[in-house]
Tab-separated table of C-alpha atoms in Angstrom:
chain	number	residue	atom	x	y	z
X	1	MET	CA	-14.239	55.789	10.973
X	2	PHE	CA	-11.117	53.911	12.441
X	3	ILE	CA	-7.317	54.890	10.848
X	4	LEU	CA	-5.098	51.849	11.943
X	5	ASP	CA	-2.128	49.853	10.987
X	6	LEU	CA	-3.631	47.457	8.884
X	7	LYS	CA	-2.644	44.731	6.251
X	8	GLY	CA	-5.092	45.748	3.340
X	9	ASN	CA	-6.069	48.786	2.385
X	10	GLY	CA	-9.562	48.914	4.176
X	11	ARG	CA	-12.552	47.391	5.463
X	12	ALA	CA	-16.623	47.878	5.805
X	13	PHE	CA	-18.655	46.157	8.357
X	14	ASP	CA	-21.890	45.763	7.918
X	15	LYS	CA	-23.397	45.078	11.416
X	16	VAL	CA	-24.608	48.005	13.843
X	17	ALA	CA	-22.646	48.097	16.981
X	18	HIS	CA	-20.623	50.585	19.167
X	19	GLU	CA	-17.041	50.267	20.255
X	20	THR	CA	-15.430	50.999	23.633
X	21	PHE	CA	-11.832	51.869	24.398
X	22	ALA	CA	-9.526	51.068	27.041
X	23	ASP	CA	-10.460	54.163	28.515
X	24	GLY	CA	-14.066	53.698	28.975
X	25	GLN	CA	-15.002	56.120	26.491
X	26	SER	CA	-17.442	54.418	23.433
X	27	THR	CA	-18.793	55.361	19.870
X	28	PRO	CA	-22.283	55.911	19.259
X	29	CYS	CA	-24.135	52.598	17.490
X	30	GLY	CA	-23.303	52.473	13.793
X	31	LEU	CA	-21.593	51.324	10.894
X	32	LYS	CA	-17.843	51.406	11.000
X	33	ILE	CA	-15.324	51.339	8.266
X	34	MET	CA	-11.386	50.913	8.925
X	35	LEU	CA	-8.617	52.390	6.630
X	36	SER	CA	-4.940	51.909	6.645
X	37	ASN	CA	-2.869	54.697	8.039
X	38	ARG	CA	-0.476	54.191	4.839
X	39	LEU	CA	-3.162	55.247	2.524
X	40	ASP	CA	-2.860	58.329	-0.312
X	41	PRO	CA	-6.334	59.249	-1.283
X	42	THR	CA	-5.190	61.442	-3.572
X	43	ASN	CA	-4.131	58.316	-5.749
X	44	ASN	CA	-6.148	55.566	-3.778
X	45	PRO	CA	-10.032	55.811	-3.411
X	46	THR	CA	-10.126	53.087	-1.117
X	47	PRO	CA	-11.654	55.367	1.503
X	48	ALA	CA	-14.643	56.242	-0.485
X	49	HIS	CA	-15.427	52.732	-1.490
X	50	GLU	CA	-15.309	51.670	1.779
X	51	LEU	CA	-17.974	54.685	2.765
X	52	PHE	CA	-20.002	53.879	-0.121
X	53	HIS	CA	-20.060	49.962	1.351
X	54	LEU	CA	-21.980	51.707	3.948
X	55	TYR	CA	-24.478	53.163	2.075
X	56	GLN	CA	-25.144	49.848	0.203
X	57	TYR	CA	-25.618	47.890	3.997
X	58	GLY	CA	-27.569	50.533	5.136
X	59	TYR	CA	-29.911	50.186	2.411
X	60	ALA	CA	-30.410	46.837	1.938
X	61	LEU	CA	-28.921	43.567	2.999
X	62	PHE	CA	-27.788	41.717	-0.154
X	63	LYS	CA	-24.059	40.788	-0.130
X	64	GLN	CA	-23.533	39.446	-3.645
X	65	ARG	CA	-19.837	40.921	-4.619
X	66	TRP	CA	-20.784	41.894	-8.563
X	67	TYR	CA	-23.540	43.837	-6.594
X	68	LEU	CA	-21.404	44.976	-3.601
X	69	GLU	CA	-17.967	45.094	-5.169
X	70	GLY	CA	-18.886	45.956	-8.556
X	71	MET	CA	-20.951	49.156	-7.690
X	72	ALA	CA	-18.406	50.642	-5.770
X	73	LYS	CA	-15.734	50.220	-8.078
X	74	TRP	CA	-18.235	51.948	-10.532
X	75	MET	CA	-18.616	54.891	-7.727
X	76	GLU	CA	-14.610	54.967	-7.818
X	77	THR	CA	-15.171	56.919	-11.573
X	78	VAL	CA	-15.455	60.028	-10.772
X	79	PHE	CA	-12.236	60.065	-8.605
X	80	LYS	CA	-10.366	59.137	-11.520
X	81	PRO	CA	-9.560	61.117	-14.376
X	82	GLN	CA	-9.760	58.114	-17.117
X	83	GLU	CA	-12.844	57.441	-18.593
X	84	PRO	CA	-14.837	54.415	-17.244
X	85	VAL	CA	-15.678	51.130	-18.910
X	86	SER	CA	-19.218	49.734	-19.950
X	87	ILE	CA	-21.472	47.608	-21.814
X	88	ALA	CA	-24.548	48.282	-24.191
X	89	MET	CA	-27.757	47.501	-22.364
X	90	THR	CA	-31.057	46.693	-24.006
X	91	ALA	CA	-34.060	45.047	-22.286
X	92	PRO	CA	-34.620	42.669	-20.948
X	93	VAL	CA	-31.361	42.918	-19.007
X	94	ASP	CA	-29.844	39.581	-18.713
X	95	CYS	CA	-27.726	39.488	-15.487
X	96	THR	CA	-26.437	35.717	-14.972
X	97	ALA	CA	-23.172	36.519	-16.642
X	98	TRP	CA	-22.542	38.898	-14.153
X	99	TYR	CA	-23.231	37.026	-10.732
X	100	SER	CA	-19.411	35.292	-10.473
X	101	GLN	CA	-18.133	38.472	-10.638
X	102	SER	CA	-16.425	41.025	-8.537
X	103	TYR	CA	-15.095	44.710	-9.286
X	104	ASN	CA	-15.434	43.642	-12.664
X	105	GLY	CA	-19.342	44.372	-12.457
X	106	ALA	CA	-18.526	48.145	-12.458
X	107	ILE	CA	-18.814	47.468	-16.220
X	108	PHE	CA	-22.127	46.211	-15.977
X	109	TRP	CA	-22.923	49.121	-13.389
X	110	GLN	CA	-21.899	52.109	-15.712
X	111	GLY	CA	-23.631	50.011	-18.578
X	112	PHE	CA	-26.724	50.406	-16.588
X	113	ALA	CA	-26.097	54.048	-15.168
X	114	ASN	CA	-25.760	54.810	-18.757
X	115	HIS	CA	-29.498	55.378	-19.110
X	116	TYR	CA	-29.442	58.006	-16.310
X	117	SER	CA	-28.576	61.769	-16.402
X	118	ALA	CA	-25.293	62.892	-15.077
X	119	ILE	CA	-24.810	64.625	-11.563
X	120	PRO	CA	-22.851	67.260	-10.671
X	121	VAL	CA	-20.506	66.293	-8.439
X	122	THR	CA	-19.954	68.783	-6.070
X	123	LEU	CA	-20.961	72.510	-5.837
X	124	GLY	CA	-17.993	73.695	-5.340
X	125	PRO	CA	-13.704	72.712	-5.651
X	126	MET	CA	-12.926	70.652	-2.901
X	127	THR	CA	-9.340	69.514	-2.066
X	128	TYR	CA	-6.873	67.587	0.321
X	129	SER	CA	-4.612	69.354	2.738
X	130	ASN	CA	-2.047	68.985	0.331
X	131	GLN	CA	-4.439	70.909	-2.287
X	132	GLN	CA	-5.013	67.928	-4.771
X	133	PRO	CA	-8.596	68.000	-6.078
X	134	VAL	CA	-10.669	65.391	-4.137
X	135	PHE	CA	-12.975	64.763	-7.257
X	136	ARG	CA	-11.181	64.335	-10.736
X	137	LYS	CA	-14.402	65.173	-12.914
X	138	THR	CA	-17.046	67.496	-12.346
X	139	VAL	CA	-19.756	65.435	-13.181
X	140	PHE	CA	-20.668	62.114	-12.385
X	141	SER	CA	-21.778	59.894	-15.457
X	142	GLY	CA	-24.762	58.103	-14.709
X	143	GLY	CA	-25.028	58.798	-10.924
X	144	ALA	CA	-28.774	59.479	-10.908
X	145	MET	CA	-28.878	56.093	-10.987
X	146	ALA	CA	-27.543	54.962	-7.280
X	147	ALA	CA	-30.716	56.955	-5.433
X	148	PRO	CA	-33.379	54.942	-7.003
X	149	LEU	CA	-31.566	51.190	-6.873
X	150	LEU	CA	-30.770	51.304	-3.359
X	151	THR	CA	-34.313	52.364	-2.592
X	152	ALA	CA	-35.330	49.844	-4.921
X	153	LEU	CA	-33.433	47.347	-3.195
X	154	SER	CA	-34.028	48.438	0.341
X	155	GLN	CA	-38.038	47.927	-0.513
X	156	GLN	CA	-36.966	44.465	-1.512
X	157	SER	CA	-35.343	44.037	1.529
X	158	THR	CA	-38.136	45.062	3.439
X	159	ARG	CA	-40.265	42.488	1.562
X	160	LEU	CA	-37.846	39.667	2.163
X	161	THR	CA	-37.831	40.300	6.390
X	162	GLN	CA	-41.372	40.024	6.103
X	163	GLN	CA	-41.712	36.913	3.973
X	164	TYR	CA	-39.079	35.051	6.139
X	165	GLN	CA	-40.140	36.539	9.261
X	166	ARG	CA	-36.862	37.462	9.835
X	167	PRO	CA	-35.586	41.179	11.496
X	168	MET	CA	-32.602	42.354	8.743
X	169	ARG	CA	-30.117	42.613	11.468
X	170	GLU	CA	-30.898	38.955	12.476
X	171	TRP	CA	-29.883	37.736	8.562
X	172	SER	CA	-26.715	35.459	8.732
X	173	GLU	CA	-23.946	35.976	6.290
X	174	LYS	CA	-24.830	32.674	4.317
X	175	GLN	CA	-28.253	34.348	4.345
X	176	GLN	CA	-27.489	37.532	3.054
X	177	HIS	CA	-25.287	35.621	0.548
X	178	GLN	CA	-27.950	33.053	-0.977
X	179	PRO	CA	-27.574	32.666	-4.421
X	180	GLN	CA	-31.168	33.296	-5.591
X	181	ASP	CA	-31.221	36.807	-4.523
X	182	ASN	CA	-28.897	37.602	-7.580
X	183	GLU	CA	-32.239	37.313	-9.187
X	184	THR	CA	-33.821	39.344	-7.124
X	185	ILE	CA	-31.327	42.257	-7.406
X	186	CYS	CA	-31.756	41.468	-11.153
X	187	GLN	CA	-35.272	41.824	-11.304
X	188	VAL	CA	-34.522	45.296	-9.551
X	189	VAL	CA	-32.515	46.497	-12.214
X	190	ASN	CA	-34.877	45.050	-15.491
X	191	GLN	CA	-37.899	47.393	-13.355
X	192	LEU	CA	-35.699	50.247	-13.149
X	193	PHE	CA	-34.356	50.181	-16.624
X	194	LYS	CA	-38.097	49.803	-18.362
X	195	THR	CA	-39.297	52.804	-16.225
X	196	GLU	CA	-35.997	55.129	-16.994
X	197	THR	CA	-36.041	54.148	-20.808
X	198	GLN	CA	-39.304	55.393	-21.701
X	199	ARG	CA	-39.039	58.449	-19.649
X	200	PRO	CA	-37.835	62.003	-21.514
X	201	GLN	CA	-34.035	62.752	-20.442
X	202	LEU	CA	-33.210	65.888	-18.940
X	203	SER	CA	-30.126	66.953	-20.503
X	204	LEU	CA	-27.059	67.253	-18.461
X	205	HIS	CA	-27.211	71.375	-19.831
X	206	ARG	CA	-30.693	71.513	-17.875
X	207	LEU	CA	-29.542	69.327	-14.986
X	208	SER	CA	-27.138	71.862	-13.967
X	209	ALA	CA	-29.723	74.990	-14.363
X	210	ASP	CA	-32.156	73.375	-12.492
X	211	ASN	CA	-29.673	72.851	-10.000
X	212	ASP	CA	-27.946	76.388	-10.209
X	213	ASN	CA	-31.833	78.092	-10.023
X	214	LYS	CA	-32.354	75.894	-6.902
X	215	ILE	CA	-28.998	77.100	-5.156
X	216	SER	CA	-30.317	80.675	-6.230
X	217	THR	CA	-33.242	80.417	-4.484
X	218	GLN	CA	-31.853	78.799	-1.199
X	219	ARG	CA	-29.585	81.849	-0.814
X	220	ARG	CA	-32.117	84.583	-1.179
């Protein structure tokens, strides 16, 4: 992470690289984000937004904005006091109206996440240096959606790299933005939606109790 005097709020990079400074020191290879030194994270979730992009880049090669920006915007809801906006979702899921969207795609992802369990946001209180809370909610509504979605998109990325015999690090920006991959993402959504809506849902009370039991066991 680099804190700099930027014109914008921040930016995430999908290329693995290392930085060499004027004194000759180098950083390890990795994905990086740049953040403005004027940001106040207590009322601006850009740092969390950009960090989530690194997870998206690390898992999959897709760079469609309704997925990248929409899902990162959806993740911001745990840093805001207001309730997220969502849509009702039924099978088969029609994603086509969202392909042209960007940050507003968060509405789609929240609608999808509504079919997943909420998860505890943190095991204890976390605050900034001015004592303001980092998280504005104690549970992440539908947060259990993120891991299976990113995992499934990672599997699709691997399939495509094998199909085209093109290592993931060699995909150009144009190839990562190709329109047909909107359908690939939507197919993953439909597969997961079908699986999730056909299984019994754990209540948040049960989820929290299971989590508490796991923590208690680890502390023995």
